[in-house]
mmCIF file of C-alpha atoms in Angstrom:
data_model
loop_
_atom_site.group_PDB
_atom_site.id
_atom_site.type_symbol
_atom_site.label_atom_id
_atom_site.label_comp_id
_atom_site.label_asym_id
_atom_site.label_seq_id
_atom_site.Cartn_x
_atom_site.Cartn_y
_atom_site.Cartn_z
ATOM 1 C CA ARG A 781 35.272 83.438 13.485
ATOM 2 C CA ARG A 782 38.950 83.918 12.609
ATOM 3 C CA THR A 783 41.369 80.878 13.270
ATOM 4 C CA THR A 784 44.873 81.470 13.341
ATOM 5 C CA PRO A 785 46.855 79.157 11.276
ATOM 6 C CA ARG A 786 48.474 76.444 13.132
ATOM 7 C CA THR A 787 52.223 75.278 12.580
ATOM 8 C CA PRO A 788 52.844 71.932 11.730
ATOM 9 C CA ARG A 789 53.872 69.632 14.280
ATOM 10 C CA HIS A 790 57.408 68.638 12.783
ATOM 11 C CA VAL A 791 58.257 72.445 12.530
ATOM 12 C CA ARG A 792 57.449 73.108 16.214
ATOM 13 C CA SER A 793 59.399 70.000 17.381
ATOM 14 C CA LEU A 794 62.469 71.555 14.971
ATOM 15 C CA GLU A 795 62.351 74.780 16.907
ATOM 16 C CA MET A 796 62.393 73.087 20.300
ATOM 17 C CA ARG A 797 65.433 71.213 19.342
ATOM 18 C CA VAL A 798 67.001 74.340 18.063
ATOM 19 C CA ALA A 799 66.322 76.292 21.558
ATOM 20 C CA ALA A 800 67.448 73.204 23.308
ATOM 21 C CA ILE A 801 70.627 73.230 21.287
ATOM 22 C CA SER A 802 71.177 77.106 21.896
ATOM 23 C CA LEU A 803 70.659 76.531 25.612
ATOM 24 C CA LEU A 804 73.189 73.946 25.971
ATOM 25 C CA PHE A 805 75.682 75.823 23.742
ATOM 26 C CA LEU A 806 75.138 78.944 25.987
ATOM 27 C CA THR A 807 75.740 76.920 29.130
ATOM 28 C CA ALA A 808 78.798 75.339 27.658
ATOM 29 C CA ILE A 809 80.145 78.522 26.757
ATOM 30 C CA GLY A 810 79.544 80.172 30.293
ATOM 31 C CA THR A 811 81.085 77.270 31.771
ATOM 32 C CA GLU A 812 84.055 77.963 29.741
ATOM 33 C CA LEU A 813 84.222 81.798 30.349
ATOM 34 C CA GLY A 814 83.971 80.936 34.216
ATOM 35 C CA ASP A 815 86.899 78.546 33.746
ATOM 36 C CA LEU A 816 88.773 80.953 31.727
ATOM 37 C CA THR A 817 88.126 83.770 34.248
ATOM 38 C CA HIS A 818 89.282 81.671 37.186
ATOM 39 C CA GLU A 819 92.577 80.785 35.039
ATOM 40 C CA VAL A 820 92.964 84.712 34.512
ATOM 41 C CA VAL A 821 92.714 85.342 38.221
ATOM 42 C CA GLU A 822 95.089 82.533 38.964
ATOM 43 C CA LEU A 823 98.031 83.774 36.517
ATOM 44 C CA GLN A 824 97.454 87.350 38.015
ATOM 45 C CA LYS A 825 98.539 86.089 41.435
ATOM 46 C CA GLU A 826 101.315 84.232 39.936
ATOM 47 C CA LEU A 827 102.288 87.173 38.195
ATOM 48 C CA ALA A 828 102.026 89.284 41.213
ATOM 49 C CA ALA A 829 104.346 86.638 43.297
ATOM 50 C CA GLN A 830 106.841 86.628 40.605
ATOM 51 C CA LYS A 831 107.069 90.431 41.011
ATOM 52 C CA VAL A 832 107.649 90.345 44.575
ATOM 53 C CA ILE A 833 110.365 87.872 43.965
ATOM 54 C CA LEU A 834 112.211 90.033 41.284
ATOM 55 C CA GLU A 835 112.112 93.255 43.508
ATOM 56 C CA ASP A 836 113.679 91.244 46.231
ATOM 57 C CA GLN A 837 116.354 90.188 44.021
ATOM 58 C CA GLU A 838 116.861 93.652 42.503
ATOM 59 C CA HIS A 839 117.147 94.920 46.256
ATOM 60 C CA ARG A 840 119.739 92.394 47.003
ATOM 61 C CA PHE A 841 121.867 92.967 43.784
ATOM 62 C CA GLU A 842 121.886 96.871 44.761
ATOM 63 C CA GLN A 843 123.190 95.812 48.266
ATOM 64 C CA LEU A 844 125.845 93.663 46.550
ATOM 65 C CA GLU A 845 126.956 96.430 44.262
ATOM 66 C CA ALA A 846 126.889 99.034 47.295
ATOM 67 C CA SER A 847 129.180 96.880 49.246
ATOM 68 C CA SER A 848 132.888 97.602 48.537
ATOM 69 C CA SER A 849 134.186 94.517 50.397
ATOM 70 C CA ARG A 850 132.775 91.847 47.602
ATOM 71 C CA ARG A 851 135.849 91.607 45.218
ATOM 72 C CA LEU A 852 137.622 88.902 43.748
ATOM 73 C CA GLN A 853 140.094 88.200 46.918
ATOM 74 C CA THR A 854 141.876 91.501 47.021
ATOM 75 C CA ALA A 855 142.090 91.314 50.599
ATOM 76 C CA TYR A 856 143.830 88.006 50.600
ATOM 77 C CA LEU A 857 146.287 88.035 47.639
ATOM 78 C CA THR A 858 147.983 91.030 46.265
ATOM 79 C CA THR A 859 149.544 91.142 42.904
ATOM 80 C CA ALA A 860 153.068 91.309 44.197
ATOM 81 C CA THR A 861 152.470 88.004 46.356
ATOM 82 C CA PHE A 862 150.878 86.398 43.458
ATOM 83 C CA ASN A 863 153.620 87.102 41.372
ATOM 84 C CA THR A 864 156.155 85.821 43.621
ATOM 85 C CA LYS A 865 154.263 82.419 44.119
ATOM 86 C CA VAL A 866 154.083 82.038 40.409
ATOM 87 C CA SER A 867 158.014 82.569 39.803
ATOM 88 C CA THR A 868 158.419 80.342 42.701
ATOM 89 C CA ILE A 869 156.481 77.488 41.104
ATOM 90 C CA GLU A 870 157.822 78.245 37.812
ATOM 91 C CA SER A 871 161.460 77.878 38.985
ATOM 92 C CA SER A 872 161.078 74.578 40.697
ATOM 93 C CA LEU A 873 159.064 73.021 37.882
ATOM 94 C CA LYS A 874 161.740 73.949 35.116
ATOM 95 C CA GLY A 875 163.241 70.698 35.435
ATOM 96 C CA LEU A 876 160.038 68.972 35.106
ATOM 97 C CA PHE A 877 159.511 70.807 32.152
ATOM 98 C CA GLY A 878 162.903 69.587 30.641
ATOM 99 C CA ALA A 879 162.135 65.927 31.501
ATOM 100 C CA LEU A 880 158.720 66.134 30.016
ATOM 101 C CA ASP A 881 160.236 67.660 26.523
ATOM 102 C CA SER A 882 162.609 64.701 26.616
ATOM 103 C CA ALA A 883 160.026 62.355 27.208
ATOM 104 C CA TRP A 884 157.611 63.444 24.714
ATOM 105 C CA LEU A 885 160.465 63.332 22.093
ATOM 106 C CA CYS A 886 161.580 59.656 22.721
ATOM 107 C CA LEU A 887 157.755 58.774 22.632
ATOM 108 C CA CYS A 888 157.389 60.272 19.186
ATOM 109 C CA GLY A 889 160.525 58.997 18.095
ATOM 110 C CA ALA A 890 159.457 55.314 19.179
ATOM 111 C CA LEU A 891 156.092 55.715 17.432
ATOM 112 C CA VAL A 892 157.798 57.039 14.244
ATOM 113 C CA MET A 893 160.160 53.641 14.472
ATOM 114 C CA PHE A 894 156.787 51.183 15.025
ATOM 115 C CA MET A 895 155.373 53.347 11.903
ATOM 116 C CA HIS A 896 158.225 52.550 10.129
ATOM 117 C CA ALA A 897 158.046 48.645 10.935
ATOM 118 C CA GLY A 898 154.201 48.728 10.180
ATOM 119 C CA PHE A 899 155.132 50.203 7.108
ATOM 120 C CA ALA A 900 157.688 47.873 6.024
ATOM 121 C CA MET A 901 155.347 44.978 6.899
ATOM 122 C CA LEU A 902 152.601 46.618 4.716
ATOM 123 C CA GLU A 903 155.067 47.174 1.660
ATOM 124 C CA THR A 904 156.328 43.540 2.244
ATOM 125 C CA GLY A 905 152.758 42.080 2.101
ATOM 126 C CA CYS A 906 151.931 43.911 -0.991
ATOM 127 C CA CYS A 907 154.857 42.693 -3.194
ATOM 128 C CA ARG A 908 155.982 39.498 -4.515
ATOM 129 C CA ALA A 909 158.204 37.228 -2.271
ATOM 130 C CA LYS A 910 161.440 37.783 -4.558
ATOM 131 C CA ASN A 911 161.539 41.579 -3.931
ATOM 132 C CA ALA A 912 160.435 41.335 -0.028
ATOM 133 C CA SER A 913 164.228 41.494 0.856
ATOM 134 C CA ASN A 914 164.920 44.683 -1.664
ATOM 135 C CA VAL A 915 161.788 46.214 0.377
ATOM 136 C CA LEU A 916 162.751 45.618 3.798
ATOM 137 C CA MET A 917 166.121 46.941 2.810
ATOM 138 C CA LYS A 918 164.624 50.061 1.456
ATOM 139 C CA ASN A 919 163.015 50.861 4.743
ATOM 140 C CA LEU A 920 165.825 50.234 6.705
ATOM 141 C CA VAL A 921 167.915 52.975 4.711
ATOM 142 C CA ASN A 922 165.112 55.242 5.067
ATOM 143 C CA VAL A 923 165.390 54.740 8.817
ATOM 144 C CA CYS A 924 168.973 55.340 9.003
ATOM 145 C CA ALA A 925 169.203 58.095 6.668
ATOM 146 C CA GLY A 926 166.239 59.836 8.494
ATOM 147 C CA THR A 927 168.219 59.129 11.939
ATOM 148 C CA LEU A 928 171.397 60.722 10.602
ATOM 149 C CA GLY A 929 169.480 63.672 9.234
ATOM 150 C CA TRP A 930 167.757 64.562 12.799
ATOM 151 C CA TRP A 931 171.065 64.281 14.079
ATOM 152 C CA SER A 932 172.882 66.507 11.873
ATOM 153 C CA PHE A 933 170.145 69.183 11.099
ATOM 154 C CA GLY A 934 166.911 68.461 12.660
ATOM 155 C CA TRP A 935 167.872 68.719 16.175
ATOM 156 C CA ALA A 936 169.601 72.299 15.460
ATOM 157 C CA PHE A 937 166.067 73.274 13.703
ATOM 158 C CA ALA A 938 163.666 72.111 16.353
ATOM 159 C CA TYR A 939 165.742 72.785 19.731
ATOM 160 C CA GLY A 940 168.933 75.113 18.612
ATOM 161 C CA SER A 941 168.936 78.718 19.975
ATOM 162 C CA ALA A 942 167.356 81.102 17.644
ATOM 163 C CA SER A 943 169.208 84.268 18.444
ATOM 164 C CA THR A 944 168.341 86.116 15.136
ATOM 165 C CA ASN A 945 165.079 84.916 13.733
ATOM 166 C CA GLY A 946 163.255 83.635 16.586
ATOM 167 C CA PHE A 947 161.562 80.943 14.177
ATOM 168 C CA ILE A 948 164.260 78.286 13.087
ATOM 169 C CA GLY A 949 167.508 77.165 15.511
ATOM 170 C CA TRP A 950 170.839 77.908 14.254
ATOM 171 C CA HIS A 951 173.096 76.286 16.641
ATOM 172 C CA GLY A 952 173.673 72.602 17.458
ATOM 173 C CA PHE A 953 174.158 71.152 13.901
ATOM 174 C CA PHE A 954 176.000 67.718 13.574
ATOM 175 C CA GLY A 955 175.461 67.322 17.301
ATOM 176 C CA PHE A 956 177.790 70.531 18.120
ATOM 177 C CA ASP A 957 177.304 71.274 21.800
ATOM 178 C CA MET A 958 174.798 69.037 22.749
ATOM 179 C CA TYR A 959 177.094 67.793 25.308
ATOM 180 C CA THR A 960 180.088 68.406 27.395
ATOM 181 C CA TYR A 961 182.870 65.882 27.844
ATOM 182 C CA ASP A 962 185.033 66.158 31.013
ATOM 183 C CA SER A 963 188.468 64.541 30.494
ATOM 184 C CA ARG A 964 189.270 64.015 33.777
ATOM 185 C CA THR A 965 186.166 62.061 35.107
ATOM 186 C CA GLY A 966 185.169 60.711 31.477
ATOM 187 C CA ASN A 967 181.551 61.884 32.326
ATOM 188 C CA ILE A 968 179.311 63.177 29.174
ATOM 189 C CA THR A 969 176.987 65.946 30.605
ATOM 190 C CA PRO A 970 174.052 67.328 28.551
ATOM 191 C CA VAL A 971 174.239 71.103 27.977
ATOM 192 C CA ASP A 972 170.953 71.727 29.895
ATOM 193 C CA CYS A 973 172.101 69.807 32.898
ATOM 194 C CA GLN A 974 175.162 71.838 33.714
#
């Protein structure tokens, strides 16, 4: 009588464990594959819906391109009407532009004067007390010389008529032709306001 060799008990236990783990692993993979298949189906449905929306938008765009009435207000406003309205607005605002230029010039001049006063205080504070009056006098002379320089040359360079070069003004040095004087009434009128 021949007997088959028996496997030890701990080997059979190990085989059972491996089989159980393999079964669990295959069950988990099957569950994940089922979930992945479900997600792929949902994404395909979403893609189909997006294709329908895109085709609808393309159809609408083709209709808009075919329509000749969709333009930038050409039916409401012609070029001639537009140019007429712009020239009317420009002529009515010409006085405003001159006033804004003068206001800007006055504002900048006031800021420069405050800058000079601040710099005079800074210099006076940084020197000895015996030199304070000299520093203040130097700053006062600086402001006076700058004002005379602007009157004699600056205005002409900045606002004088530039008939030849288009870059710098060559008219209005030393206040020449900055105003007109009416000897009958004694009125002084700026050149731009005649």
